[in-house]
PDB file of C-alpha atoms in Angstrom:
ATOM      1  CA  GLY J   1       0.000   0.000   0.000  1.00  0.00           C
ATOM      2  CA  ALA J   2       0.918   3.627  -0.292  1.00  0.00           C
ATOM      3  CA  GLY J   3       0.911   4.422   3.408  1.00  0.00           C
ATOM      4  CA  VAL J   4       1.350   2.884   6.856  1.00  0.00           C
ATOM      5  CA  SER J   5      -1.551   0.596   7.625  1.00  0.00           C
ATOM      6  CA  GLN J   6      -2.728  -0.250  11.134  1.00  0.00           C
ATOM      7  CA  SER J   7      -5.354  -2.720  12.213  1.00  0.00           C
ATOM      8  CA  PRO J   8      -7.768  -2.843  13.815  1.00  0.00           C
ATOM      9  CA  SER J   9      -8.734   0.813  13.826  1.00  0.00           C
ATOM     10  CA  ASN J  10     -10.718   0.262  17.010  1.00  0.00           C
ATOM     11  CA  LYS J  11     -10.463  -2.446  19.636  1.00  0.00           C
ATOM     12  CA  VAL J  12     -12.642  -2.843  22.697  1.00  0.00           C
ATOM     13  CA  THR J  13     -11.565  -5.499  25.169  1.00  0.00           C
ATOM     14  CA  GLU J  14     -12.191  -6.584  28.715  1.00  0.00           C
ATOM     15  CA  LYS J  15      -9.692  -6.064  31.484  1.00  0.00           C
ATOM     16  CA  GLY J  16      -7.352  -9.045  31.717  1.00  0.00           C
ATOM     17  CA  LYS J  17      -7.608 -10.066  28.054  1.00  0.00           C
ATOM     18  CA  ASP J  18      -4.673 -10.051  25.636  1.00  0.00           C
ATOM     19  CA  VAL J  19      -4.716  -7.881  22.496  1.00  0.00           C
ATOM     20  CA  GLU J  20      -2.631  -7.753  19.331  1.00  0.00           C
ATOM     21  CA  LEU J  21      -2.210  -4.608  17.267  1.00  0.00           C
ATOM     22  CA  ARG J  22      -0.801  -4.793  13.771  1.00  0.00           C
ATOM     23  CA  CYS J  23       1.274  -2.360  11.734  1.00  0.00           C
ATOM     24  CA  ASP J  24       2.171  -2.712   8.063  1.00  0.00           C
ATOM     25  CA  PRO J  25       4.841  -0.123   7.190  1.00  0.00           C
ATOM     26  CA  ILE J  26       5.562   1.485   3.845  1.00  0.00           C
ATOM     27  CA  SER J  27       7.413  -0.901   1.560  1.00  0.00           C
ATOM     28  CA  GLY J  28      11.179  -0.378   1.768  1.00  0.00           C
ATOM     29  CA  HIS J  29      11.085   1.447   5.078  1.00  0.00           C
ATOM     30  CA  THR J  30      13.544  -0.172   7.443  1.00  0.00           C
ATOM     31  CA  ALA J  31      12.623   1.780  10.567  1.00  0.00           C
ATOM     32  CA  LEU J  32       9.387   1.134  12.459  1.00  0.00           C
ATOM     33  CA  TYR J  33       8.184   2.899  15.597  1.00  0.00           C
ATOM     34  CA  TRP J  34       5.355   2.328  18.073  1.00  0.00           C
ATOM     35  CA  TYR J  35       3.943   5.161  20.189  1.00  0.00           C
ATOM     36  CA  ARG J  36       1.111   5.434  22.684  1.00  0.00           C
ATOM     37  CA  GLN J  37      -1.031   8.548  22.925  1.00  0.00           C
ATOM     38  CA  SER J  38      -3.432   8.936  25.808  1.00  0.00           C
ATOM     39  CA  LEU J  39      -6.303  11.403  25.443  1.00  0.00           C
ATOM     40  CA  GLY J  40      -5.007  14.953  25.192  1.00  0.00           C
ATOM     41  CA  GLN J  41      -1.416  13.887  25.744  1.00  0.00           C
ATOM     42  CA  GLY J  42       1.770  13.682  23.719  1.00  0.00           C
ATOM     43  CA  LEU J  43       3.264  10.664  21.976  1.00  0.00           C
ATOM     44  CA  GLU J  44       4.922   8.251  24.366  1.00  0.00           C
ATOM     45  CA  PHE J  45       7.731   6.251  22.727  1.00  0.00           C
ATOM     46  CA  LEU J  46       7.302   2.496  23.142  1.00  0.00           C
ATOM     47  CA  ILE J  47       9.666   0.611  20.829  1.00  0.00           C
ATOM     48  CA  TYR J  48      11.781   1.120  17.718  1.00  0.00           C
ATOM     49  CA  PHE J  49      12.934  -1.395  15.099  1.00  0.00           C
ATOM     50  CA  GLN J  50      15.706  -0.646  12.602  1.00  0.00           C
ATOM     51  CA  GLY J  51      16.319  -3.298   9.977  1.00  0.00           C
ATOM     52  CA  ASN J  52      17.721  -6.488  11.472  1.00  0.00           C
ATOM     53  CA  SER J  53      19.198  -4.771  14.527  1.00  0.00           C
ATOM     54  CA  ALA J  54      17.989  -5.527  18.033  1.00  0.00           C
ATOM     55  CA  PRO J  55      14.991  -3.318  18.792  1.00  0.00           C
ATOM     56  CA  ASP J  56      15.115  -0.422  21.242  1.00  0.00           C
ATOM     57  CA  LYS J  57      12.555  -1.520  23.830  1.00  0.00           C
ATOM     58  CA  SER J  58      13.362   1.219  26.328  1.00  0.00           C
ATOM     59  CA  GLY J  59       9.877   2.735  26.203  1.00  0.00           C
ATOM     60  CA  LEU J  60       7.803  -0.355  26.931  1.00  0.00           C
ATOM     61  CA  PRO J  61       5.958   0.467  30.178  1.00  0.00           C
ATOM     62  CA  SER J  62       5.859  -3.062  31.609  1.00  0.00           C
ATOM     63  CA  ASP J  63       6.589  -6.683  30.768  1.00  0.00           C
ATOM     64  CA  ARG J  64       2.957  -7.018  29.678  1.00  0.00           C
ATOM     65  CA  PHE J  65       3.955  -5.180  26.511  1.00  0.00           C
ATOM     66  CA  SER J  66       5.942  -6.828  23.737  1.00  0.00           C
ATOM     67  CA  ALA J  67       6.451  -6.317  20.036  1.00  0.00           C
ATOM     68  CA  GLU J  68       7.949  -8.199  17.168  1.00  0.00           C
ATOM     69  CA  ARG J  69       8.688  -7.485  13.579  1.00  0.00           C
ATOM     70  CA  THR J  70       8.655 -10.384  11.152  1.00  0.00           C
ATOM     71  CA  GLY J  71      10.769 -10.376   8.007  1.00  0.00           C
ATOM     72  CA  GLY J  72      11.685  -6.748   8.528  1.00  0.00           C
ATOM     73  CA  SER J  73       8.182  -5.673   7.557  1.00  0.00           C
ATOM     74  CA  VAL J  74       4.936  -6.183   9.496  1.00  0.00           C
ATOM     75  CA  SER J  75       5.008  -5.552  13.238  1.00  0.00           C
ATOM     76  CA  THR J  76       2.705  -6.741  16.003  1.00  0.00           C
ATOM     77  CA  LEU J  77       2.377  -5.035  19.380  1.00  0.00           C
ATOM     78  CA  THR J  78       0.987  -7.386  22.020  1.00  0.00           C
ATOM     79  CA  ILE J  79      -0.453  -6.297  25.334  1.00  0.00           C
ATOM     80  CA  GLN J  80      -1.088  -9.102  27.791  1.00  0.00           C
ATOM     81  CA  ARG J  81      -3.566  -8.952  30.671  1.00  0.00           C
ATOM     82  CA  THR J  82      -4.822  -5.542  29.614  1.00  0.00           C
ATOM     83  CA  GLN J  83      -5.554  -2.906  32.242  1.00  0.00           C
ATOM     84  CA  GLN J  84      -7.819   0.137  32.026  1.00  0.00           C
ATOM     85  CA  GLU J  85      -4.767   2.427  31.984  1.00  0.00           C
ATOM     86  CA  ASP J  86      -3.726   0.790  28.703  1.00  0.00           C
ATOM     87  CA  SER J  87      -6.630   2.564  26.993  1.00  0.00           C
ATOM     88  CA  ALA J  88      -5.116   4.916  24.430  1.00  0.00           C
ATOM     89  CA  VAL J  89      -4.411   5.372  20.740  1.00  0.00           C
ATOM     90  CA  TYR J  90      -1.478   3.258  19.600  1.00  0.00           C
ATOM     91  CA  LEU J  91       0.335   4.849  16.661  1.00  0.00           C
ATOM     92  CA  CYS J  92       2.789   3.174  14.338  1.00  0.00           C
ATOM     93  CA  ALA J  93       5.216   5.014  12.081  1.00  0.00           C
ATOM     94  CA  SER J  94       7.870   4.048   9.582  1.00  0.00           C
ATOM     95  CA  SER J  95      10.735   5.859   7.910  1.00  0.00           C
ATOM     96  CA  SER J  96      13.253   5.288   5.180  1.00  0.00           C
ATOM     97  CA  PRO J  97      16.722   3.797   5.794  1.00  0.00           C
ATOM     98  CA  PRO J  98      19.524   5.749   7.509  1.00  0.00           C
ATOM     99  CA  GLY J  99      21.480   7.970   5.182  1.00  0.00           C
ATOM    100  CA  THR J 100      18.380   9.062   3.318  1.00  0.00           C
ATOM    101  CA  PRO J 101      18.684  12.632   2.078  1.00  0.00           C
ATOM    102  CA  SER J 102      17.221  15.045   4.592  1.00  0.00           C
ATOM    103  CA  SER J 103      14.604  16.139   2.119  1.00  0.00           C
ATOM    104  CA  ILE J 104      12.621  13.014   2.938  1.00  0.00           C
ATOM    105  CA  GLU J 105      13.809  12.573   6.516  1.00  0.00           C
ATOM    106  CA  LYS J 106      10.502  12.095   8.271  1.00  0.00           C
ATOM    107  CA  LEU J 107       8.189   9.588   9.908  1.00  0.00           C
ATOM    108  CA  PHE J 108       5.088   8.429   8.115  1.00  0.00           C
ATOM    109  CA  PHE J 109       2.286   7.634  10.532  1.00  0.00           C
ATOM    110  CA  GLY J 110      -0.601   5.214  10.375  1.00  0.00           C
ATOM    111  CA  SER J 111      -4.090   6.180  11.481  1.00  0.00           C
ATOM    112  CA  GLY J 112      -3.669   4.435  14.815  1.00  0.00           C
ATOM    113  CA  THR J 113      -5.564   1.836  16.812  1.00  0.00           C
ATOM    114  CA  GLN J 114      -7.939   3.172  19.453  1.00  0.00           C
ATOM    115  CA  LEU J 115      -7.785   0.662  22.313  1.00  0.00           C
ATOM    116  CA  SER J 116     -10.481   0.733  24.967  1.00  0.00           C
ATOM    117  CA  VAL J 117     -10.172  -1.550  27.982  1.00  0.00           C
ATOM    118  CA  LEU J 118     -13.423  -1.959  29.909  1.00  0.00           C
TER     119      LEU J 118
ATOM    120  CA  ALA B   1      18.881  11.915  29.055  1.00  0.00           C
ATOM    121  CA  GLN B   2      17.310  12.947  25.784  1.00  0.00           C
ATOM    122  CA  LYS B   3      14.208  15.046  26.200  1.00  0.00           C
ATOM    123  CA  ILE B   4      11.968  17.475  24.363  1.00  0.00           C
ATOM    124  CA  THR B   5      10.323  20.338  26.247  1.00  0.00           C
ATOM    125  CA  GLN B   6       7.394  22.397  25.028  1.00  0.00           C
ATOM    126  CA  THR B   7       6.511  24.911  27.724  1.00  0.00           C
ATOM    127  CA  GLN B   8       3.330  26.297  26.152  1.00  0.00           C
ATOM    128  CA  PRO B   9       0.404  23.938  26.755  1.00  0.00           C
ATOM    129  CA  GLY B  10      -1.945  26.282  24.897  1.00  0.00           C
ATOM    130  CA  MET B  11      -1.550  29.267  22.608  1.00  0.00           C
ATOM    131  CA  PHE B  12      -3.951  31.682  20.946  1.00  0.00           C
ATOM    132  CA  VAL B  13      -3.260  33.720  17.832  1.00  0.00           C
ATOM    133  CA  GLN B  14      -5.337  36.113  15.771  1.00  0.00           C
ATOM    134  CA  GLU B  15      -6.005  35.040  12.207  1.00  0.00           C
ATOM    135  CA  LYS B  16      -3.397  36.400   9.765  1.00  0.00           C
ATOM    136  CA  GLU B  17      -0.894  37.039  12.558  1.00  0.00           C
ATOM    137  CA  ALA B  18       2.369  35.133  13.076  1.00  0.00           C
ATOM    138  CA  VAL B  19       2.912  32.830  16.023  1.00  0.00           C
ATOM    139  CA  THR B  20       5.964  31.136  17.537  1.00  0.00           C
ATOM    140  CA  LEU B  21       5.728  27.758  19.246  1.00  0.00           C
ATOM    141  CA  ASP B  22       8.625  27.016  21.566  1.00  0.00           C
ATOM    142  CA  CYS B  23      10.677  23.835  21.676  1.00  0.00           C
ATOM    143  CA  THR B  24      13.856  23.081  23.570  1.00  0.00           C
ATOM    144  CA  TYR B  25      15.701  19.793  23.521  1.00  0.00           C
ATOM    145  CA  ASP B  26      18.343  18.001  25.496  1.00  0.00           C
ATOM    146  CA  THR B  27      20.862  15.672  23.910  1.00  0.00           C
ATOM    147  CA  SER B  28      24.561  14.917  24.007  1.00  0.00           C
ATOM    148  CA  ASP B  29      24.510  13.638  20.417  1.00  0.00           C
ATOM    149  CA  GLN B  30      26.440  15.624  17.833  1.00  0.00           C
ATOM    150  CA  SER B  31      24.217  14.466  15.012  1.00  0.00           C
ATOM    151  CA  TYR B  32      20.466  14.688  15.388  1.00  0.00           C
ATOM    152  CA  GLY B  33      17.374  15.939  13.629  1.00  0.00           C
ATOM    153  CA  LEU B  34      14.413  18.014  14.716  1.00  0.00           C
ATOM    154  CA  PHE B  35      10.859  17.789  13.426  1.00  0.00           C
ATOM    155  CA  TRP B  36       7.544  19.493  13.857  1.00  0.00           C
ATOM    156  CA  TYR B  37       4.286  17.645  13.382  1.00  0.00           C
ATOM    157  CA  LYS B  38       0.721  18.936  13.394  1.00  0.00           C
ATOM    158  CA  GLN B  39      -2.153  16.867  14.781  1.00  0.00           C
ATOM    159  CA  PRO B  40      -5.641  18.235  14.050  1.00  0.00           C
ATOM    160  CA  SER B  41      -8.685  16.964  15.893  1.00  0.00           C
ATOM    161  CA  SER B  42      -8.936  14.126  13.351  1.00  0.00           C
ATOM    162  CA  GLY B  43      -5.859  12.582  14.953  1.00  0.00           C
ATOM    163  CA  GLU B  44      -3.784  12.448  11.780  1.00  0.00           C
ATOM    164  CA  MET B  45      -0.070  13.215  12.221  1.00  0.00           C
ATOM    165  CA  ILE B  46       1.020  15.730   9.581  1.00  0.00           C
ATOM    166  CA  PHE B  47       4.721  16.384   8.956  1.00  0.00           C
ATOM    167  CA  LEU B  48       5.528  20.086   8.775  1.00  0.00           C
ATOM    168  CA  ILE B  49       9.267  20.675   8.740  1.00  0.00           C
ATOM    169  CA  TYR B  50      12.674  19.107   9.438  1.00  0.00           C
ATOM    170  CA  GLN B  51      16.034  20.550  10.545  1.00  0.00           C
ATOM    171  CA  GLY B  52      19.267  18.590  10.692  1.00  0.00           C
ATOM    172  CA  SER B  53      21.766  19.498  13.389  1.00  0.00           C
ATOM    173  CA  TYR B  54      24.426  20.226  10.786  1.00  0.00           C
ATOM    174  CA  ASP B  55      22.167  22.318   8.560  1.00  0.00           C
ATOM    175  CA  GLU B  56      23.491  25.860   8.630  1.00  0.00           C
ATOM    176  CA  GLN B  57      20.348  27.515   7.381  1.00  0.00           C
ATOM    177  CA  ASN B  58      16.999  27.481   9.122  1.00  0.00           C
ATOM    178  CA  ALA B  59      14.483  25.206   7.429  1.00  0.00           C
ATOM    179  CA  THR B  60      11.456  26.726   5.750  1.00  0.00           C
ATOM    180  CA  GLU B  61       8.381  25.116   4.221  1.00  0.00           C
ATOM    181  CA  GLY B  62       5.790  27.549   2.934  1.00  0.00           C
ATOM    182  CA  ARG B  63       4.312  29.405   5.930  1.00  0.00           C
ATOM    183  CA  TYR B  64       6.385  27.333   8.350  1.00  0.00           C
ATOM    184  CA  SER B  65       9.925  28.123   9.406  1.00  0.00           C
ATOM    185  CA  LEU B  66      12.097  26.609  12.073  1.00  0.00           C
ATOM    186  CA  ASN B  67      14.159  29.002  14.198  1.00  0.00           C
ATOM    187  CA  PHE B  68      17.104  26.747  15.035  1.00  0.00           C
ATOM    188  CA  GLN B  69      19.464  28.005  17.735  1.00  0.00           C
ATOM    189  CA  LYS B  70      21.919  25.179  18.293  1.00  0.00           C
ATOM    190  CA  ALA B  71      23.820  26.704  21.191  1.00  0.00           C
ATOM    191  CA  ARG B  72      20.565  27.288  23.067  1.00  0.00           C
ATOM    192  CA  LYS B  73      19.226  23.876  22.000  1.00  0.00           C
ATOM    193  CA  SER B  74      16.029  25.399  20.777  1.00  0.00           C
ATOM    194  CA  ALA B  75      14.006  24.699  17.639  1.00  0.00           C
ATOM    195  CA  ASN B  76      11.018  27.013  17.650  1.00  0.00           C
ATOM    196  CA  LEU B  77       8.337  26.767  14.963  1.00  0.00           C
ATOM    197  CA  VAL B  78       7.164  30.002  13.392  1.00  0.00           C
ATOM    198  CA  ILE B  79       3.842  30.008  11.550  1.00  0.00           C
ATOM    199  CA  SER B  80       3.263  33.120   9.480  1.00  0.00           C
ATOM    200  CA  ALA B  81      -0.138  34.473   8.419  1.00  0.00           C
ATOM    201  CA  SER B  82      -2.122  32.089  10.656  1.00  0.00           C
ATOM    202  CA  GLN B  83      -5.245  30.490   9.214  1.00  0.00           C
ATOM    203  CA  LEU B  84      -8.252  28.967  10.967  1.00  0.00           C
ATOM    204  CA  GLY B  85      -7.111  25.558   9.712  1.00  0.00           C
ATOM    205  CA  ASP B  86      -3.905  25.919  11.708  1.00  0.00           C
ATOM    206  CA  SER B  87      -5.840  25.222  14.919  1.00  0.00           C
ATOM    207  CA  ALA B  88      -4.390  21.919  16.127  1.00  0.00           C
ATOM    208  CA  MET B  89      -1.873  20.273  18.444  1.00  0.00           C
ATOM    209  CA  TYR B  90       1.750  20.828  17.456  1.00  0.00           C
ATOM    210  CA  PHE B  91       4.489  18.421  18.456  1.00  0.00           C
ATOM    211  CA  CYS B  92       8.223  18.978  18.397  1.00  0.00           C
ATOM    212  CA  ALA B  93      10.305  15.823  17.973  1.00  0.00           C
ATOM    213  CA  MET B  94      13.945  14.810  17.877  1.00  0.00           C
ATOM    214  CA  LYS B  95      15.664  11.998  16.014  1.00  0.00           C
ATOM    215  CA  THR B  96      18.738  10.829  17.908  1.00  0.00           C
ATOM    216  CA  SER B  97      21.975   9.565  16.434  1.00  0.00           C
ATOM    217  CA  TYR B  98      20.526   6.037  16.714  1.00  0.00           C
ATOM    218  CA  ASP B  99      17.471   7.131  14.703  1.00  0.00           C
ATOM    219  CA  LYS B 100      15.138   6.803  17.691  1.00  0.00           C
ATOM    220  CA  VAL B 101      12.515   9.576  17.588  1.00  0.00           C
ATOM    221  CA  ILE B 102      11.034  11.104  20.732  1.00  0.00           C
ATOM    222  CA  PHE B 103       8.265  13.680  20.973  1.00  0.00           C
ATOM    223  CA  GLY B 104       7.500  16.602  23.238  1.00  0.00           C
ATOM    224  CA  PRO B 105       4.211  17.008  25.138  1.00  0.00           C
ATOM    225  CA  GLY B 106       2.739  19.295  22.500  1.00  0.00           C
ATOM    226  CA  THR B 107       1.223  22.770  22.254  1.00  0.00           C
ATOM    227  CA  SER B 108      -2.429  23.350  21.478  1.00  0.00           C
ATOM    228  CA  LEU B 109      -2.824  26.256  19.052  1.00  0.00           C
ATOM    229  CA  SER B 110      -6.133  28.028  18.595  1.00  0.00           C
ATOM    230  CA  VAL B 111      -6.547  30.550  15.773  1.00  0.00           C
ATOM    231  CA  ILE B 112      -9.124  33.239  16.524  1.00  0.00           C
ATOM    232  CA  PRO B 113     -11.096  34.772  13.637  1.00  0.00           C
TER     233      PRO B 113
END
């Protein structure tokens, strides 16, 4: 596709259930980012993948959160035993490989997944 | 620690006037990049402008310009001739030397007719 695709767009779940959020980046983009945005707040960094390198997981808030990226493309963010405080919009972004000319040095964002934990 | 600070939670500007949104950053990296994104009420993240740490000239994109003061570690966004459609949240962000990108808390801009 032409842009970053996230699914589902909305997810309602019960407290204690596990959820999986999917991100399909722009073809050829080696970098993939996950952010969490609570209502009215800024973007909280969660995790960053760059090519085949080990991901930067420094933003994951607890061990209930994990993410993987298969084949350097699609990524899945998994939240286990969801809590009400996990309710937020989860945004995925991708960008072109390092060394790209600065004229296209930017993140392309998906539309996000609105997660509601009841 | 790397951090982005935006000290203005909310700003108001009269239509057709210019407005400056403040952003300061903290990093020990020599090479980094600075971005501004706009997020209207629809939630979409819209790229506005980018400045590399080694770029000698301030970046400009149409009505947007970035006032980059490296020694002060500031990267303020200037919007000229404000329009009603400029009402949105504005986020300053920094790409570190490891290509990790962190965002500031944002500034809510309201354009008054």
